[in-house]
Amino acid sequence: MLPMHRSVNGDRLQHTLEQLAYYSDTPAPAMTRVLFSPVDMAARRYIRDLCEAVEMQIRMDAVGNLFARWEGVAPDLAAIAIGSHIDAIPYSGQFDGTVGVLGAIEAIRTLQGTGERPLRSIELLLFTAEEPTRFGIGCLGSRALAGVLSPAELRLLSDETGEDFDTVRLAAGMTGELEDVRLPEDYYHAFIELHIEQGPILEREGIPIGVVTAIAAPATLHLTVEGEGGHAGTVLMPDRKDALTAAAAMVLAVEQIAATNPSPDAVATVGRLQVFPGAVNSIPSSVQLDVDVRDIQGPNRDAILDEIRRRVHEIAEERGVKLEAVLVNCDPPATCDPRLIHVIEQAAEELRLPTQPMVSRAYHDALFMATLCPTAMVFIPSHGGISHRPDEYTSLESIVQGVEVLVGALKRLAW
Amino acid sequence: MLPMHRSVNGDRLQHTLEQLAYYSDTPAPAMTRVLFSPVDMAARRYIRDLCEAVEMQIRMDAVGNLFARWEGVAPDLAAIAIGSHIDAIPYSGQFDGTVGVLGAIEAIRTLQGTGERPLRSIELLLFTAEEPTRFGIGCLGSRALAGVLSPAELRLLSDETGEDFDTVRLAAGMTGELEDVRLPEDYYHAFIELHIEQGPILEREGIPIGVVTAIAAPATLHLTVEGEGGHAGTVLMPDRKDALTAAAAMVLAVEQIAATNPSPDAVATVGRLQVFPGAVNSIPSSVQLDVDVRDIQGPNRDAILDEIRRRVHEIAEERGVKLEAVLVNCDPPATCDPRLIHVIEQAAEELRLPTQPMVSRAYHDALFMATLCPTAMVFIPSHGGISHRPDEYTSLESIVQGVEVLVGALKRLAW
């Protein structure tokens, strides 16, 4: 029996968004919440407390994914999963990921308010490290759940200070076995992620709800350039093998290759570049940089990646520096489940909210959940298309509309 | 009366060089000794202990310059100063600066061994922060002694963590008045700095002693590029104002301008470049970089600097990013004193050590001491011309020869 309509509590949702924003290593609105940092641990505790307050059953796996289950009438049936992430890259915004977690909790509270228990359990998922900040790889938690990142591969990860993932997660109290993280194929009946668009389309078109049909394929290439250091005053220009000038040529090549690719959706970015030893009067001896490459079409993304690899090796050869290029990740794009897309469209239609099918250019944990179970995403507008910046903004009205759609979809899927 | 010849004690000198190398934040041979860090403080203590052991009178000024005086028979006459620095940029070598300090102490010990006191006092100078690592400006101590850096300018300096110089030096126990640091014009009769060449010429020519005739003019330009941050997946290439791709174009322009300048001595280096926010999946919103520009001829150096400024502003305009360019320092070249040059050549000749007049492409505290008193420098060979790297190397034999020349020069100047 479908529960009666009870509207989402916007004030309550707003309050939790504001509370969560206190847990940041930079003052609001600039969010910085890096995996297993003290503020990340405190923010996780806050989410856990919210879930425990509404009597959900909590479980944490060995990589820190948090599962909060509202048990259904038929607990043996595969559950419906909803959720997102709360980690935030340095100096980013308040809405990326968080609306999917706090919105999911609000959806569950709304449904609990009807007094009717679902048939299938509804499980909130808080994914570990959707952002690649600490260990250089995005969607760490959902990759591990899907078995895309194996326990052996997890053990090879280390952060910038040289601490390995296993040590860090154990120190953070995630004491389970890495071998137990991967979920069985029939564990979930469906997964829906509510998320801000992080692009300009919905706002520009005046459409409140985006229904994601596919998620673009990201790849990350880590480059280490080794030149020859020396004194900035005494080594003359023809005798230099400057690692930074070589890296600068690579940065420009990456930009040029993406900008001239026929696909308008092709993007390539060097977001991180570190110079060693990094002294004003010292010629750089080595540089580390990460190249993020994306396109909606997997094969075109791979072609761009190949061209970047070829060109950076050419630059290294021309300049007599050594280059090591490691492909950190290179994921296939995901297609959303047609049945779930239909359910979301129906839920929106019932609420008289116009929808638009769209592609997600940002990647999300849904990319890896799609390999485990039928998956879909609900997008809500991002003001100015801005994301990963302190001025990232989505109105409470938009967030509430997204949660209402999530509630409607859950009613159709779990009852 | 000139003291009898008593030879320099190479073993004793070697021992002090090895002892000093223990004070480093990176394992030997990679030296890292940043101003007022715990290892810098401990290394200063070591130098002070060496001086106190031979009954020199110690004074420390408000910026941390250390003065150790072996008082002469006529203490009212202006003293002869010798010395250099012991701070070391990250991952640099064991000989830059240190041979000038420990060599000066060994020279004084050698002269003390003759049993004859000099007429003029001989003063060892340990300069604060010859390297620009912490506060972005080189020769901080000697600039302050010469009045080139005023107390007001010192108070404006801050390090990367935002700590200002005044707070840092007070915390390090340098409690004097900044207004008392500047030395009077007649304070020293002469200054001689013994230093490794940091270039390949002496080794290549097989000449043990370089007599510096002029010191090249360094300038540092600090650039702040402000673009627009955003999500590396969702902001398409034509919509970007990436601060790092703009900075990369500037790095290549700096290189190209120096490499194509008609002067073979013209060098320009970007040794430090920092990307903000520095996340793999975030378009860089701002970049800070330092450009070090040098040439033996001041006017040509200034012309190169002007061209770099013009070109980086053009790049900023072409790419729609904001650029702030601050000239951190722009010093005139120094000419060494002809009479002191002659004294050094005589001392070397007496020791049957061939000499070669040469220009210093690296800057030194001597650059600023030259504005206070007659100044000269003694160079000894650098293996492979390498400096500011862990494999920087000068043989003990070369160092001893340099100290012998210093001893000979002091005999001529102080007796």
Short mmCIF file of C-alpha atoms in Angstrom, two decimals, chain A residues 3-415:
data_model
loop_
_atom_site.label_atom_id
_atom_site.label_comp_id
_atom_site.label_asym_id
_atom_site.label_seq_id
_atom_site.Cartn_x
_atom_site.Cartn_y
_atom_site.Cartn_z
CA PRO A 3 1.87 5.79 1.89
CA MET A 4 -0.10 9.03 1.80
CA HIS A 5 1.60 12.14 0.54
CA ARG A 6 3.30 14.03 3.37
CA SER A 7 5.45 16.91 2.27
CA VAL A 8 9.19 17.16 2.82
CA ASN A 9 10.20 19.40 5.75
CA GLY A 10 12.33 22.14 4.16
CA ASP A 11 13.25 23.81 7.44
CA ARG A 12 14.50 20.55 8.90
CA LEU A 13 16.52 19.82 5.76
CA GLN A 14 17.94 23.35 5.71
CA HIS A 15 18.99 22.96 9.34
CA THR A 16 20.92 19.75 8.64
CA LEU A 17 22.64 21.35 5.62
CA GLU A 18 23.73 24.25 7.81
CA GLN A 19 24.90 21.95 10.58
CA LEU A 20 26.97 19.81 8.21
CA ALA A 21 28.66 22.94 6.80
CA TYR A 22 30.26 23.58 10.20
CA TYR A 23 32.48 20.54 9.66
CA SER A 24 35.07 22.06 7.35
CA ASP A 25 38.76 22.88 7.50
CA THR A 26 38.04 26.21 5.79
CA PRO A 27 35.46 28.77 6.93
CA ALA A 28 32.02 28.55 5.24
CA PRO A 29 31.08 28.88 2.44
CA ALA A 30 34.47 27.32 1.49
CA MET A 31 34.23 23.62 2.29
CA THR A 32 37.29 21.40 2.84
CA ARG A 33 36.53 17.92 4.12
CA VAL A 34 39.25 15.45 3.25
CA LEU A 35 38.90 11.71 3.83
CA PHE A 36 39.41 10.67 7.48
CA SER A 37 40.54 14.14 8.56
CA PRO A 38 39.19 15.20 11.97
CA VAL A 39 36.40 17.26 10.32
CA ASP A 40 35.48 14.37 8.03
CA MET A 41 35.28 12.04 11.05
CA ALA A 42 33.11 14.55 12.93
CA ALA A 43 30.85 15.05 9.89
CA ARG A 44 30.44 11.27 9.55
CA ARG A 45 29.50 11.13 13.24
CA TYR A 46 26.88 13.83 12.62
CA ILE A 47 25.32 11.81 9.77
CA ARG A 48 25.39 8.65 11.87
CA ASP A 49 23.65 10.45 14.74
CA LEU A 50 20.92 11.71 12.40
CA CYS A 51 20.31 8.14 11.20
CA GLU A 52 20.36 6.64 14.68
CA ALA A 53 17.84 9.26 15.83
CA VAL A 54 15.31 7.80 13.36
CA GLU A 55 16.16 4.23 14.35
CA MET A 56 17.98 3.14 11.26
CA GLN A 57 20.38 0.21 11.55
CA ILE A 58 23.96 1.31 11.04
CA ARG A 59 26.82 -0.62 9.50
CA MET A 60 30.25 0.63 8.48
CA ASP A 61 32.49 -1.36 6.13
CA ALA A 62 36.28 -1.63 6.12
CA VAL A 63 36.80 1.37 3.81
CA GLY A 64 34.37 3.59 5.74
CA ASN A 65 31.26 3.33 3.59
CA LEU A 66 28.31 3.91 5.95
CA PHE A 67 25.07 1.95 5.49
CA ALA A 68 21.95 3.08 7.40
CA ARG A 69 18.98 0.81 6.86
CA TRP A 70 15.29 1.45 7.45
CA GLU A 71 14.13 -2.13 7.52
CA GLY A 72 11.18 -3.08 5.36
CA VAL A 73 8.34 -5.49 6.01
CA ALA A 74 10.14 -8.08 3.87
CA PRO A 75 13.76 -7.73 4.99
CA ASP A 76 14.88 -10.63 2.79
CA LEU A 77 14.02 -8.73 -0.39
CA ALA A 78 16.90 -6.75 -1.95
CA ALA A 79 16.88 -3.19 -0.59
CA ILE A 80 16.50 0.13 -2.39
CA ALA A 81 19.66 2.21 -1.93
CA ILE A 82 19.86 6.01 -1.95
CA GLY A 83 22.69 8.32 -0.98
CA SER A 84 25.84 10.12 -2.02
CA HIS A 85 29.02 11.52 -0.37
CA ILE A 86 30.00 14.27 2.09
CA ASP A 87 33.73 14.62 1.44
CA ALA A 88 34.67 17.92 -0.18
CA ILE A 89 37.77 18.94 -2.13
CA PRO A 90 39.72 21.91 -0.72
CA TYR A 91 37.87 25.24 -0.97
CA SER A 92 34.79 23.77 -2.59
CA GLY A 93 31.08 24.25 -1.99
CA GLN A 94 28.32 23.17 0.38
CA PHE A 95 26.02 21.24 -1.96
CA ASP A 96 28.12 18.72 -3.90
CA GLY A 97 27.23 15.29 -2.47
CA THR A 98 25.70 16.62 0.74
CA VAL A 99 22.23 17.21 -0.78
CA GLY A 100 22.21 13.54 -1.84
CA VAL A 101 22.98 12.36 1.70
CA LEU A 102 20.91 14.81 3.74
CA GLY A 103 18.16 14.71 1.07
CA ALA A 104 18.04 10.93 1.39
CA ILE A 105 17.75 11.16 5.18
CA GLU A 106 14.97 13.74 4.78
CA ALA A 107 13.20 11.47 2.26
CA ILE A 108 13.31 8.61 4.76
CA ARG A 109 12.06 10.87 7.57
CA THR A 110 9.23 12.06 5.31
CA LEU A 111 8.23 8.50 4.48
CA GLN A 112 8.50 7.47 8.13
CA GLY A 113 6.09 10.33 8.88
CA THR A 114 3.36 8.52 6.95
CA GLY A 115 3.43 5.70 9.51
CA GLU A 116 3.71 3.05 6.79
CA ARG A 117 6.68 0.70 6.61
CA PRO A 118 8.01 -0.16 3.14
CA LEU A 119 8.03 -3.71 1.80
CA ARG A 120 11.67 -3.51 0.74
CA SER A 121 14.25 -2.03 3.11
CA ILE A 122 15.52 1.43 2.20
CA GLU A 123 19.24 1.88 2.75
CA LEU A 124 21.08 5.18 2.93
CA LEU A 125 24.63 4.95 1.56
CA LEU A 126 27.33 7.41 2.57
CA PHE A 127 30.22 6.65 0.23
CA THR A 128 33.84 7.03 1.28
CA ALA A 129 35.99 9.45 -0.72
CA GLU A 130 34.00 10.24 -3.82
CA GLU A 131 36.60 12.97 -4.30
CA PRO A 132 40.14 11.90 -5.21
CA THR A 133 41.82 14.44 -2.92
CA ARG A 134 43.66 12.19 -0.51
CA PHE A 135 44.47 8.98 -2.38
CA GLY A 136 44.37 10.30 -5.95
CA ILE A 137 41.42 8.17 -7.04
CA GLY A 138 37.77 9.24 -7.07
CA CYS A 139 34.82 7.11 -5.89
CA LEU A 140 37.08 4.99 -3.70
CA GLY A 141 34.15 3.68 -1.65
CA SER A 142 31.81 2.81 -4.50
CA ARG A 143 34.66 1.31 -6.56
CA ALA A 144 35.42 -1.00 -3.63
CA LEU A 145 31.71 -1.90 -3.21
CA ALA A 146 31.50 -2.78 -6.89
CA GLY A 147 34.76 -4.76 -6.84
CA VAL A 148 36.31 -2.35 -9.38
CA LEU A 149 39.01 -1.61 -6.80
CA SER A 150 40.27 -4.84 -5.23
CA PRO A 151 41.63 -5.24 -1.69
CA ALA A 152 45.12 -5.64 -3.22
CA GLU A 153 44.73 -2.39 -5.15
CA LEU A 154 43.41 -0.60 -2.07
CA ARG A 155 46.52 -1.68 -0.16
CA LEU A 156 48.75 -0.11 -2.84
CA LEU A 157 47.22 3.37 -2.38
CA SER A 158 49.12 5.98 -0.42
CA ASP A 159 48.56 9.67 0.25
CA GLU A 160 50.92 12.61 -0.30
CA THR A 161 52.59 12.11 3.07
CA GLY A 162 53.34 8.50 2.12
CA GLU A 163 50.78 6.98 4.49
CA ASP A 164 49.14 3.94 2.94
CA PHE A 165 45.39 3.51 2.77
CA ASP A 166 45.30 0.46 5.00
CA THR A 167 47.14 2.24 7.84
CA VAL A 168 44.98 5.35 7.49
CA ARG A 169 41.65 3.51 7.48
CA LEU A 170 42.65 1.34 10.45
CA ALA A 171 43.74 4.44 12.39
CA ALA A 172 40.32 5.96 11.59
CA GLY A 173 38.69 2.93 13.19
CA MET A 174 37.56 1.12 10.02
CA THR A 175 38.70 -2.22 11.33
CA GLY A 176 36.77 -4.67 9.12
CA GLU A 177 38.32 -6.87 6.44
CA LEU A 178 38.92 -5.27 3.05
CA GLU A 179 37.92 -8.62 1.53
CA ASP A 180 34.39 -8.13 2.92
CA VAL A 181 33.72 -4.74 1.30
CA ARG A 182 32.57 -5.92 -2.12
CA LEU A 183 28.79 -6.34 -2.25
CA PRO A 184 27.08 -9.37 -3.80
CA GLU A 185 25.40 -8.73 -7.17
CA ASP A 186 21.86 -9.14 -5.81
CA TYR A 187 22.39 -6.99 -2.73
CA TYR A 188 20.38 -3.99 -3.99
CA HIS A 189 17.22 -3.86 -6.05
CA ALA A 190 18.03 -0.33 -7.25
CA PHE A 191 20.18 2.72 -6.47
CA ILE A 192 19.16 6.36 -6.92
CA GLU A 193 21.52 9.29 -6.30
CA LEU A 194 20.17 12.82 -5.89
CA HIS A 195 22.85 15.38 -6.83
CA ILE A 196 23.34 18.96 -7.94
CA GLU A 197 23.90 19.24 -11.69
CA GLN A 198 27.29 21.04 -11.34
CA GLY A 199 26.60 22.49 -14.79
CA PRO A 200 24.42 25.32 -16.21
CA ILE A 201 21.76 23.50 -18.23
CA LEU A 202 18.80 23.12 -15.83
CA GLU A 203 19.01 26.72 -14.61
CA ARG A 204 19.33 28.06 -18.16
CA GLU A 205 16.34 26.02 -19.38
CA GLY A 206 14.26 26.73 -16.28
CA ILE A 207 13.72 23.00 -15.63
CA PRO A 208 13.70 21.91 -11.95
CA ILE A 209 14.55 18.20 -12.40
CA GLY A 210 17.19 16.55 -14.57
CA VAL A 211 16.91 12.83 -15.19
CA VAL A 212 20.34 11.43 -15.89
CA THR A 213 20.54 8.95 -18.76
CA ALA A 214 24.32 8.41 -18.80
CA ILE A 215 27.41 9.35 -16.77
CA ALA A 216 30.55 10.54 -18.58
CA ALA A 217 33.70 8.48 -18.45
CA PRO A 218 36.57 9.97 -16.43
CA ALA A 219 40.26 9.07 -16.67
CA THR A 220 43.25 10.33 -14.68
CA LEU A 221 46.84 10.24 -15.83
CA HIS A 222 49.57 10.90 -13.24
CA LEU A 223 52.79 12.31 -14.70
CA THR A 224 56.20 12.52 -13.04
CA VAL A 225 58.71 14.69 -14.88
CA GLU A 226 62.36 14.28 -13.83
CA GLY A 227 64.78 16.93 -15.04
CA GLU A 228 67.99 18.27 -13.51
CA GLY A 229 68.02 20.67 -10.61
CA GLY A 230 70.67 23.30 -10.04
CA HIS A 231 71.41 26.87 -9.08
CA ALA A 232 69.13 29.38 -10.79
CA GLY A 233 72.04 31.80 -11.15
CA THR A 234 74.86 29.60 -12.37
CA VAL A 235 73.40 27.04 -14.77
CA LEU A 236 73.12 28.78 -18.15
CA MET A 237 70.00 28.39 -20.27
CA PRO A 238 71.38 25.93 -22.88
CA ASP A 239 72.63 23.60 -20.11
CA ARG A 240 69.28 23.22 -18.36
CA LYS A 241 66.86 20.33 -18.09
CA ASP A 242 64.19 22.21 -16.17
CA ALA A 243 61.37 19.90 -15.07
CA LEU A 244 58.91 22.78 -14.71
CA THR A 245 59.33 24.28 -18.17
CA ALA A 246 58.82 20.75 -19.55
CA ALA A 247 55.71 20.34 -17.37
CA ALA A 248 54.43 23.76 -18.49
CA ALA A 249 54.67 22.63 -22.12
CA MET A 250 52.68 19.51 -21.14
CA VAL A 251 49.99 21.57 -19.40
CA LEU A 252 49.53 23.64 -22.56
CA ALA A 253 49.50 20.52 -24.76
CA VAL A 254 46.74 18.97 -22.60
CA GLU A 255 44.68 22.14 -22.93
CA GLN A 256 45.21 22.38 -26.67
CA ILE A 257 44.35 18.72 -27.35
CA ALA A 258 41.03 18.95 -25.46
CA ALA A 259 40.14 22.38 -26.87
CA THR A 260 40.67 21.30 -30.49
CA ASN A 261 38.94 17.91 -30.19
CA PRO A 262 35.79 17.76 -32.36
CA SER A 263 33.65 16.72 -29.38
CA PRO A 264 32.38 19.83 -27.57
CA ASP A 265 32.10 17.72 -24.42
CA ALA A 266 35.79 16.79 -24.37
CA VAL A 267 37.57 18.33 -21.38
CA ALA A 268 41.09 17.88 -19.99
CA THR A 269 42.42 19.56 -16.88
CA VAL A 270 45.64 19.74 -14.91
CA GLY A 271 44.30 20.52 -11.44
CA ARG A 272 47.31 19.49 -9.40
CA LEU A 273 50.94 20.29 -10.11
CA GLN A 274 53.74 20.15 -7.57
CA VAL A 275 57.24 21.49 -8.07
CA PHE A 276 60.28 19.99 -6.37
CA PRO A 277 62.33 21.33 -4.58
CA GLY A 278 60.23 24.49 -4.96
CA ALA A 279 62.77 27.19 -4.05
CA VAL A 280 62.88 30.61 -5.73
CA ASN A 281 66.53 30.26 -6.71
CA SER A 282 66.61 26.58 -7.65
CA ILE A 283 65.92 25.06 -11.05
CA PRO A 284 63.07 22.55 -10.59
CA SER A 285 64.41 19.00 -10.66
CA SER A 286 61.05 17.26 -10.74
CA VAL A 287 57.35 17.99 -11.16
CA GLN A 288 54.32 15.82 -10.45
CA LEU A 289 51.05 16.56 -12.20
CA ASP A 290 47.65 14.96 -12.70
CA VAL A 291 45.71 15.12 -15.93
CA ASP A 292 41.91 14.62 -15.71
CA VAL A 293 40.36 13.68 -19.08
CA ARG A 294 36.64 13.26 -19.81
CA ASP A 295 34.19 12.87 -22.62
CA ILE A 296 30.67 11.55 -22.83
CA GLN A 297 31.77 8.98 -25.41
CA GLY A 298 34.22 6.46 -23.96
CA PRO A 299 36.11 5.78 -27.23
CA ASN A 300 36.65 9.49 -27.89
CA ARG A 301 37.88 9.99 -24.33
CA ASP A 302 40.35 7.14 -24.90
CA ALA A 303 41.52 8.71 -28.16
CA ILE A 304 42.17 12.03 -26.35
CA LEU A 305 44.04 10.19 -23.62
CA ASP A 306 46.21 8.45 -26.22
CA GLU A 307 46.97 11.75 -27.91
CA ILE A 308 47.93 13.36 -24.58
CA ARG A 309 50.22 10.43 -23.75
CA ARG A 310 51.91 10.62 -27.13
CA ARG A 311 52.38 14.39 -26.92
CA VAL A 312 53.74 14.51 -23.34
CA HIS A 313 56.28 11.80 -24.19
CA GLU A 314 57.33 13.82 -27.25
CA ILE A 315 57.78 16.92 -25.07
CA ALA A 316 59.87 14.94 -22.58
CA GLU A 317 62.08 13.67 -25.40
CA GLU A 318 62.46 17.12 -26.98
CA ARG A 319 63.53 18.56 -23.64
CA GLY A 320 65.72 15.70 -22.46
CA VAL A 321 63.73 15.05 -19.28
CA LYS A 322 62.47 11.70 -18.02
CA LEU A 323 58.74 11.09 -17.91
CA GLU A 324 56.72 8.46 -16.11
CA ALA A 325 53.01 8.32 -16.97
CA VAL A 326 50.70 6.20 -14.81
CA LEU A 327 47.05 5.72 -15.68
CA VAL A 328 45.39 6.07 -12.26
CA ASN A 329 41.91 5.28 -13.51
CA CYS A 330 40.14 4.95 -16.83
CA ASP A 331 36.51 4.08 -16.32
CA PRO A 332 33.82 3.21 -18.85
CA PRO A 333 30.76 5.47 -18.99
CA ALA A 334 27.58 4.24 -17.30
CA THR A 335 24.06 4.04 -18.70
CA CYS A 336 21.16 4.62 -16.33
CA ASP A 337 18.42 2.03 -16.00
CA PRO A 338 15.40 2.78 -18.28
CA ARG A 339 12.88 1.47 -15.74
CA LEU A 340 14.29 3.67 -12.97
CA ILE A 341 14.38 6.66 -15.34
CA HIS A 342 10.68 6.07 -15.99
CA VAL A 343 9.93 5.82 -12.26
CA ILE A 344 11.70 9.16 -11.63
CA GLU A 345 9.83 10.82 -14.52
CA GLN A 346 6.52 9.52 -13.14
CA ALA A 347 7.33 10.83 -9.65
CA ALA A 348 8.18 14.26 -11.07
CA GLU A 349 5.08 14.31 -13.24
CA GLU A 350 2.88 13.59 -10.22
CA LEU A 351 4.47 16.64 -8.55
CA ARG A 352 3.95 18.66 -11.78
CA LEU A 353 7.73 19.23 -11.98
CA PRO A 354 9.06 19.43 -15.56
CA THR A 355 12.02 17.10 -16.26
CA GLN A 356 14.79 16.94 -18.81
CA PRO A 357 16.86 13.92 -19.75
CA MET A 358 20.56 14.77 -19.51
CA VAL A 359 24.07 13.43 -19.38
CA SER A 360 26.24 13.84 -16.27
CA ARG A 361 29.62 15.29 -17.21
CA ALA A 362 30.81 14.96 -13.63
CA TYR A 363 31.31 11.42 -12.36
CA HIS A 364 29.53 10.12 -9.29
CA ASP A 365 29.38 7.02 -7.13
CA ALA A 366 26.40 6.06 -9.33
CA LEU A 367 28.97 5.27 -12.05
CA PHE A 368 30.16 2.27 -10.04
CA MET A 369 26.82 1.40 -8.43
CA ALA A 370 25.55 0.95 -12.00
CA THR A 371 27.79 -2.13 -12.27
CA LEU A 372 26.06 -3.63 -9.18
CA CYS A 373 22.36 -2.89 -9.67
CA PRO A 374 19.91 -0.81 -11.76
CA THR A 375 20.97 2.80 -11.13
CA ALA A 376 19.66 6.28 -11.87
CA MET A 377 20.33 9.88 -10.85
CA VAL A 378 18.15 12.91 -10.13
CA PHE A 379 19.74 16.28 -10.87
CA ILE A 380 18.71 19.66 -9.48
CA PRO A 381 19.92 23.06 -10.79
CA SER A 382 23.29 24.55 -9.87
CA HIS A 383 23.28 28.36 -9.80
CA GLY A 384 25.44 29.62 -12.67
CA GLY A 385 26.58 26.05 -13.32
CA ILE A 386 29.25 26.63 -10.67
CA SER A 387 30.67 23.76 -8.63
CA HIS A 388 33.85 22.84 -6.74
CA ARG A 389 33.97 26.47 -5.62
CA PRO A 390 32.81 28.23 -2.44
CA ASP A 391 30.06 30.04 -4.41
CA GLU A 392 28.46 26.75 -5.48
CA TYR A 393 24.73 27.24 -4.75
CA THR A 394 21.42 25.44 -5.09
CA SER A 395 18.27 26.97 -3.60
CA LEU A 396 16.42 25.21 -0.79
CA GLU A 397 13.36 25.16 -3.06
CA SER A 398 15.30 23.15 -5.67
CA ILE A 399 16.68 20.77 -3.06
CA VAL A 400 13.19 20.18 -1.62
CA GLN A 401 11.87 19.48 -5.13
CA GLY A 402 14.66 16.94 -5.63
CA VAL A 403 13.82 15.23 -2.34
CA GLU A 404 10.10 15.18 -3.24
CA VAL A 405 10.97 13.34 -6.45
CA LEU A 406 13.14 10.93 -4.46
CA VAL A 407 10.22 10.31 -2.07
CA GLY A 408 7.91 9.65 -5.01
CA ALA A 409 10.39 7.23 -6.58
CA LEU A 410 10.89 5.38 -3.28
CA LYS A 411 7.13 5.01 -2.87
CA ARG A 412 7.00 3.33 -6.28
CA LEU A 413 10.02 1.11 -5.69
CA ALA A 414 9.86 0.05 -2.03
CA TRP A 415 6.13 -0.44 -1.47
#
